[in-house]
Amino acid sequence: MNETVRRPIVIIPTYNEAENVELICRRILEQKTPVDLLFVDDNSPDGTGKIADALAEKDGRIHALHRAGKLGLGTAHVHGLQWAYDRGYRVAITMDCDGTHSPDDIAAFAQHAEEYDVVVGSRFMRDTSLRGWTLHRKFLTRLGHLFTGFFLRIPYDATGAFRLYRLDRIPPGLFSLVHSPGYSFFFESLFVICQNGFRVKEVAIDLPARTYGHSKMRFSDASYSFMLLVHTWLKMLLHEESFTYAPPYIPSDVDAEKFKTEWDGYWSAKSDAKGLVYDLIAAFYRKFIIKRTLNHFLGKHCAPGALLLHAGCGSGQVDTGVATAYRVDALDISAAALSLYAKHNPNHRKLVHASLFEMPPADQAYDCIYNLGVMEHFAEEEIGRILRQFHGQLKADGRLVLFWPPSKGLTVLFLGMVHFILNRLLKKGVKLHPDEISKLRSKRHARELLEKAGFALVEYSFGPRDFFTYAIVVAKKK
């Protein structure tokens, strides 16, 4: 192994740290533990970046990464870690530049690197750790620790930056589950690390007051951190699977390029979603309303253990638990959607990367094909083609279960109002979902579409079970 990547890399984000950067650099390189050093500078107006460049020119162990502006402490850590991943480093240590994190503790962190995946510097294991801090700053720090323990059940110091990461054990994609650009990155990243079962060790550290300068955390940062903390807690209650890491789905077919459509962009954006209120409302609705409705109709029309195909599966958030009662294959044109589906539904039988218009032959006929909120995105001629594809995939007595928004469904009316406010009144240019061009007009409309494709309507339900969101259409082959 290259001797450089055998050494840990110490990553230090900087913004206006000209008074501290040379001192912290000297103290780190004086340690008995050999390390490399990376400064991640956000275009500091005080010349911190130029000082880092000068240090790097003199010593090959020192590196400087420059960003266009003040993009947030959390993203600085992510960019620094990605830089280390790209160069094959096995171990990364992150710390502040202002002298509050002592380089003398690096050896203690490194001592636990073999047994643990993450080592966290703790300010709460010794009564003397915050000596010299003001009462106000101590109060806020302890309050943050109390909140992260209460809301997220994190037993460690979750708001500090002094950490060691085993990069050879933690996949880089794990940090894609962390969305905070600022100070909230620390508790959000540690929460994700704990949720995915990585081993964490705390090491007691002492934090003196800053060597030079002043704290950069503003009241708005603290307010946003608390808001994100509550959001993360609620999301954990409503959709805990969203914090689970799964490797991305890699299409195996040679024609994968032809499947790159707007849907890949849509689902990729969903995986990076940062919306707070809309995100929670949608998660609540899926878990407590749509999921129960889906389970009801599948249970009514499909025997336990039946082979099901979710055709146009999307992220599969509503499916969680279906694969415990049935054998489920998931088909989608978007590789990004299949990645999300696999993460949310690890017990699926098979993923199928294909278009609804060109479904590959199944290894065995399906007992049931279902989807939710798919058919309305196609013109009626296209719907006929899709239904004929379904017809060819089903057993002779197979069932079709389609959740299809009617033109007067409550969510159709609600989202129409939201789009009107955002785009007509506020001129935001927001598109919450791809166009819905074929909403069901009536039970008769559903029957006509089905009969043209060789199906007979078995059941049509539109009512309070899902708060008048979908028309649930159940059909069988003629």
XYZ file of C-alpha atoms in Angstrom:
478
model
C 0.000 0.000 0.000
C 1.134 3.535 -0.788
C 2.754 4.957 2.347
C 0.816 8.202 1.950
C -2.631 6.617 2.128
C -1.455 4.358 4.955
C -1.217 7.536 7.053
C -4.412 9.176 8.358
C -5.482 12.404 6.688
C -6.483 15.261 9.007
C -9.212 17.400 7.406
C -9.646 20.978 8.616
C -12.315 23.286 7.130
C -11.317 26.954 7.287
C -12.958 30.337 6.913
C -11.065 33.421 8.103
C -8.576 31.401 10.150
C -5.404 33.251 9.085
C -4.378 33.684 12.719
C -4.699 29.970 13.478
C -3.778 27.985 10.386
C 0.022 27.978 10.745
C -0.135 27.206 14.462
C -2.544 24.271 14.090
C -0.507 22.949 11.160
C 2.714 23.002 13.164
C 1.119 21.348 16.203
C -0.424 18.548 14.113
C 2.777 17.709 12.256
C 4.743 17.669 15.545
C 2.656 14.742 16.806
C 4.166 11.260 17.029
C 1.313 9.921 14.888
C 2.338 10.557 11.247
C -0.485 12.197 9.300
C -1.231 14.139 6.140
C -3.172 17.375 6.373
C -5.911 18.882 4.179
C -7.259 22.416 4.571
C -10.677 22.996 2.972
C -10.966 26.758 2.546
C -14.129 28.624 1.579
C -12.402 31.517 -0.190
C -11.556 33.257 3.101
C -11.257 37.037 2.597
C -8.488 37.214 5.240
C -6.102 35.160 3.074
C -6.355 31.819 4.903
C -6.313 29.973 1.579
C -3.085 31.646 0.467
C -1.412 30.701 3.745
C -2.555 27.089 3.270
C -1.144 27.105 -0.267
C 2.204 28.401 0.989
C 2.349 25.665 3.627
C 1.496 23.021 1.011
C 4.304 24.210 -1.267
C 6.841 23.683 1.521
C 5.619 20.287 2.767
C 4.266 17.419 0.658
C 2.146 16.194 3.563
C 0.018 19.349 3.425
C -2.763 19.945 0.880
C -5.219 22.759 0.243
C -8.674 22.462 -1.311
C -10.310 25.729 -2.374
C -14.042 26.293 -2.729
C -15.796 29.195 -4.426
C -17.273 30.733 -1.290
C -18.782 30.133 2.122
C -20.785 27.018 1.278
C -21.341 25.668 4.785
C -19.338 23.754 7.365
C -21.171 20.500 6.665
C -20.442 20.545 2.950
C -16.809 21.410 3.721
C -16.548 18.177 5.719
C -18.247 16.198 2.935
C -15.935 17.642 0.269
C -12.883 16.973 2.408
C -13.940 13.387 3.063
C -14.660 12.822 -0.626
C -11.196 14.181 -1.470
C -9.746 11.584 0.909
C -11.915 8.783 -0.520
C -10.810 9.667 -4.048
C -7.147 9.328 -3.050
C -7.510 6.032 -1.225
C -7.033 7.146 2.389
C -8.153 4.538 4.899
C -8.533 6.860 7.895
C -9.670 10.486 8.122
C -9.694 12.750 11.168
C -11.761 15.947 11.150
C -11.166 18.849 13.508
C -11.524 22.618 13.858
C -8.794 25.112 13.048
C -9.319 27.455 15.990
C -7.370 25.511 18.615
C -10.375 24.154 20.524
C -9.488 20.649 19.307
C -6.091 19.595 20.569
C -3.765 17.739 18.173
C -2.493 15.935 21.284
C -5.699 13.845 21.163
C -4.996 12.458 17.684
C -2.988 9.559 19.111
C -5.878 8.583 21.407
C -8.255 8.586 18.441
C -5.882 6.517 16.294
C -5.540 3.983 19.112
C -9.174 2.915 18.593
C -9.171 2.963 14.780
C -8.729 -0.794 14.387
C -11.654 -1.797 16.601
C -14.124 0.987 15.757
C -15.444 2.585 12.572
C -15.902 6.060 14.030
C -14.224 7.713 17.005
C -15.959 10.755 18.483
C -14.372 13.348 20.721
C -16.667 13.860 23.710
C -17.025 17.045 25.750
C -19.264 15.333 28.288
C -17.147 12.515 29.733
C -15.137 14.813 32.028
C -16.389 17.705 34.138
C -13.328 19.735 33.146
C -13.818 19.402 29.375
C -15.407 22.838 28.917
C -13.195 24.734 31.338
C -12.817 28.358 30.268
C -16.084 28.455 28.332
C -18.709 31.055 29.167
C -21.806 29.916 31.034
C -23.938 30.809 27.998
C -21.837 28.683 25.638
C -21.783 25.767 28.083
C -25.579 25.942 28.375
C -26.139 25.864 24.606
C -23.670 22.990 24.145
C -25.262 20.869 26.863
C -28.741 21.704 25.587
C -27.754 20.467 22.121
C -26.416 17.250 23.659
C -29.667 16.788 25.586
C -31.769 17.289 22.462
C -29.793 14.871 20.257
C -30.011 12.231 22.966
C -33.745 12.751 23.509
C -34.905 13.053 19.902
C -32.457 10.814 18.031
C -31.351 8.433 20.811
C -27.690 9.193 20.088
C -25.723 8.388 23.273
C -22.579 10.176 22.032
C -21.445 13.776 21.685
C -23.219 14.381 18.380
C -22.564 18.077 17.765
C -18.766 18.170 17.756
C -16.473 18.119 14.721
C -13.524 16.234 16.250
C -13.886 12.724 14.822
C -12.065 9.832 13.201
C -13.649 7.918 10.300
C -12.553 4.546 8.915
C -13.043 5.360 5.243
C -12.208 1.815 4.183
C -15.246 0.575 6.138
C -17.732 3.423 5.682
C -18.965 3.640 2.065
C -18.756 7.154 0.612
C -22.402 6.916 -0.413
C -23.408 6.923 3.250
C -22.796 10.661 3.395
C -25.317 11.184 0.582
C -27.966 10.493 3.236
C -26.810 13.596 5.125
C -28.372 16.759 3.722
C -27.435 19.528 6.139
C -24.950 22.037 4.681
C -24.114 23.597 8.036
C -23.572 22.773 11.709
C -26.414 20.243 11.703
C -24.165 17.989 9.618
C -22.556 16.676 12.800
C -25.621 15.244 14.530
C -27.235 14.218 11.240
C -24.144 12.321 10.064
C -23.653 10.576 13.413
C -27.330 9.611 13.446
C -26.990 8.051 9.969
C -23.796 6.273 11.052
C -25.543 4.800 14.104
C -28.653 3.844 12.113
C -26.496 1.796 9.751
C -24.816 -0.182 12.499
C -21.287 1.214 12.413
C -19.263 0.902 15.612
C -18.700 4.161 17.486
C -16.235 4.907 20.286
C -16.141 8.038 22.440
C -12.882 9.550 23.653
C -12.847 12.255 26.321
C -11.418 15.589 25.151
C -10.907 18.995 26.733
C -11.940 22.095 24.817
C -10.322 25.405 25.755
C -11.609 28.709 24.447
C -10.658 29.620 20.864
C -6.994 30.450 20.327
C -7.816 33.469 18.163
C -10.942 34.942 16.573
C -14.533 34.247 17.562
C -17.228 31.618 17.065
C -18.930 31.773 13.657
C -22.194 30.122 14.714
C -25.142 32.493 14.377
C -28.595 32.373 15.954
C -30.024 31.401 12.545
C -27.654 28.398 12.487
C -28.894 27.258 15.894
C -32.542 27.739 14.873
C -32.074 25.771 11.664
C -30.238 23.022 13.554
C -33.132 22.622 15.979
C -35.652 22.591 13.130
C -33.646 19.915 11.294
C -33.304 17.914 14.519
C -37.087 17.801 14.962
C -37.543 17.034 11.259
C -35.065 14.141 11.473
C -36.879 12.790 14.535
C -40.282 12.934 12.845
C -38.893 11.382 9.669
C -37.377 8.579 11.746
C -40.828 7.859 13.202
C -42.563 7.994 9.828
C -39.976 6.548 7.448
C -36.964 5.095 9.227
C -35.874 3.229 6.071
C -34.856 6.532 4.451
C -31.785 6.628 6.702
C -30.592 3.178 5.626
C -27.749 3.005 3.133
C -27.890 0.586 0.224
C -25.461 0.439 -2.718
C -26.895 2.091 -5.830
C -28.557 -0.146 -8.379
C -26.273 -0.591 -11.397
C -28.141 -1.635 -14.564
C -26.678 -4.777 -16.109
C -28.171 -4.359 -19.564
C -26.067 -2.921 -22.356
C -28.898 -0.629 -23.435
C -29.152 1.174 -20.101
C -28.534 4.513 -21.823
C -31.880 4.342 -23.592
C -33.682 4.318 -20.235
C -32.262 7.688 -19.153
C -35.363 9.892 -19.036
C -36.776 12.682 -16.905
C -37.685 10.002 -14.366
C -34.028 9.431 -13.480
C -33.710 13.127 -12.738
C -36.952 13.060 -10.760
C -35.929 10.138 -8.540
C -32.355 11.374 -8.132
C -33.795 14.650 -6.860
C -36.058 12.708 -4.493
C -33.064 10.922 -2.984
C -31.502 14.315 -2.224
C -34.688 16.000 -1.079
C -34.281 18.647 1.569
C -37.921 19.818 1.864
C -39.051 19.748 5.461
C -42.834 20.194 5.770
C -43.826 18.609 2.438
C -41.474 15.694 3.111
C -43.093 14.945 6.478
C -46.667 15.313 5.250
C -45.954 12.933 2.367
C -44.266 10.396 4.679
C -47.208 10.493 7.118
C -49.709 10.063 4.294
C -47.839 7.127 2.755
C -47.368 5.269 6.038
C -50.750 5.687 7.688
C -53.132 5.990 4.740
C -51.866 4.735 1.371
C -49.818 1.855 2.788
C -52.804 0.512 4.729
C -55.041 0.879 1.689
C -52.554 -1.021 -0.476
C -52.266 -3.812 2.087
C -56.066 -4.073 2.236
C -56.553 -4.523 -1.508
C -53.573 -6.836 -1.979
C -54.794 -8.956 0.924
C -58.290 -9.055 -0.557
C -57.234 -10.144 -4.051
C -53.886 -11.967 -3.608
C -53.181 -15.145 -1.668
C -50.269 -15.114 0.826
C -47.014 -15.995 -0.905
C -48.288 -14.954 -4.337
C -45.827 -13.636 -6.920
C -46.379 -9.904 -7.440
C -44.920 -7.325 -9.803
C -44.843 -3.667 -8.805
C -44.765 -2.169 -12.303
C -43.485 1.390 -12.108
C -42.300 0.891 -8.545
C -40.683 4.283 -7.927
C -39.064 4.543 -4.512
C -41.331 1.882 -2.988
C -41.963 3.717 0.269
C -45.529 2.410 0.389
C -44.368 -1.170 -0.258
C -42.451 -1.578 3.003
C -43.712 -4.814 4.506
C -45.396 -6.177 1.346
C -42.450 -8.491 0.658
C -42.990 -10.220 4.007
C -46.375 -11.517 2.811
C -45.638 -11.929 -0.905
C -42.803 -12.498 -3.353
C -42.306 -9.117 -4.983
C -40.478 -8.088 -8.149
C -40.042 -4.362 -8.811
C -39.860 -2.838 -12.299
C -38.993 0.732 -13.222
C -37.432 2.633 -16.111
C -35.293 4.640 -13.675
C -32.160 3.127 -12.131
C -32.331 5.841 -9.454
C -35.842 4.694 -8.510
C -34.705 1.060 -8.306
C -31.862 2.097 -5.988
C -34.375 3.721 -3.651
C -36.722 0.750 -3.906
C -33.968 -1.689 -2.962
C -33.062 0.446 0.045
C -36.637 0.705 1.282
C -37.520 -2.935 0.519
C -34.511 -5.212 1.088
C -36.701 -8.348 0.960
C -37.733 -7.892 -2.684
C -37.268 -10.894 -4.986
C -35.885 -9.153 -8.081
C -35.304 -5.705 -9.611
C -36.167 -5.232 -13.284
C -34.774 -2.241 -15.182
C -37.212 -1.831 -18.051
C -39.845 0.318 -19.706
C -43.537 -0.385 -19.154
C -43.822 -0.466 -22.947
C -41.160 -3.177 -23.360
C -41.366 -5.471 -20.350
C -38.950 -8.416 -20.605
C -40.362 -11.950 -20.407
C -40.804 -12.977 -16.778
C -39.214 -16.176 -15.464
C -42.751 -17.115 -14.364
C -46.170 -15.529 -14.805
C -47.365 -13.175 -12.077
C -50.347 -13.665 -9.794
C -50.817 -9.919 -9.537
C -49.435 -6.713 -11.049
C -49.948 -3.460 -9.177
C -48.846 0.148 -9.188
C -49.628 3.435 -7.474
C -49.911 6.763 -9.245
C -48.379 5.600 -12.529
C -51.057 5.317 -15.213
C -52.084 8.982 -15.106
C -48.703 10.038 -16.514
C -49.481 8.498 -19.925
C -51.824 9.280 -22.798
C -54.731 6.865 -23.308
C -53.122 5.230 -26.348
C -50.002 4.588 -24.236
C -52.129 3.254 -21.380
C -53.591 0.682 -23.766
C -50.094 -0.464 -24.723
C -49.072 -0.744 -21.051
C -52.199 -2.712 -20.136
C -51.501 -5.167 -22.962
C -47.978 -5.614 -21.583
C -49.514 -6.394 -18.175
C -51.928 -8.846 -19.813
C -49.022 -10.831 -21.232
C -47.243 -11.027 -17.865
C -50.191 -12.278 -15.766
C -51.400 -15.810 -15.122
C -54.759 -16.798 -16.585
C -56.504 -15.964 -13.310
C -54.154 -13.104 -12.408
C -55.241 -9.782 -10.957
C -54.405 -6.183 -11.760
C -54.517 -3.623 -8.900
C -54.083 -0.010 -10.002
C -54.129 3.058 -7.756
C -55.207 5.725 -10.235
C -55.952 9.365 -9.328
C -59.426 10.454 -10.456
C -59.927 13.914 -11.869
C -61.750 15.003 -8.702
C -59.472 13.331 -6.154
C -58.563 15.405 -3.106
C -54.801 15.269 -3.685
C -55.303 16.246 -7.331
C -57.236 19.314 -6.209
C -54.783 20.064 -3.380
C -51.660 19.785 -5.534
C -53.348 21.848 -8.216
C -53.883 24.579 -5.639
C -50.260 24.313 -4.434
C -48.964 24.564 -7.999
C -51.188 27.600 -8.594
C -49.876 29.388 -5.504
C -46.222 28.540 -6.139
C -46.146 29.151 -9.866
C -48.906 31.602 -10.741
C -48.842 33.801 -7.651
C -45.271 33.414 -6.351
C -43.664 32.769 -9.768
C -41.460 29.975 -8.375
C -41.503 27.690 -11.400
C -41.847 24.591 -9.184
C -42.876 21.186 -10.558
C -43.709 18.759 -7.742
C -44.203 15.768 -10.058
C -44.279 14.912 -13.778
C -47.438 15.831 -15.685
C -50.632 13.865 -14.994
C -52.464 13.772 -18.306
C -54.919 10.853 -17.958
C -56.775 11.002 -14.668
C -59.763 8.692 -14.403
C -63.098 10.350 -15.111
C -65.369 7.581 -13.860
C -65.852 3.869 -13.270
C -67.135 3.605 -16.836
C -63.942 5.241 -18.108
C -61.845 2.643 -16.251
C -63.942 -0.234 -17.637
C -63.577 0.996 -21.208
C -59.775 1.245 -20.967
C -59.497 -2.206 -19.387
C -61.802 -3.994 -21.829
C -59.853 -2.702 -24.825
C -56.770 -4.457 -23.401
C -58.504 -7.758 -22.589
C -59.374 -7.170 -18.918
C -62.651 -7.302 -17.020
C -63.284 -4.855 -14.188
C -63.615 -6.650 -10.836
C -63.770 -3.740 -8.397
C -63.731 0.052 -8.509
C -63.303 1.876 -5.199
C -63.166 5.612 -4.549
C -63.931 6.694 -1.024
C -62.863 7.651 2.494
C -60.443 4.738 3.061
C -57.611 6.799 1.522
C -59.365 10.170 1.933
C -60.557 10.194 -1.675
C -57.028 10.163 -3.094
C -57.103 7.265 -5.555
C -59.617 5.308 -7.521
C -58.528 1.729 -6.826
C -59.144 -0.337 -9.935
C -59.025 -4.152 -9.711
C -59.255 -6.200 -12.906
C -58.768 -9.766 -14.153
C -57.882 -11.257 -17.515
C -60.890 -12.149 -19.660
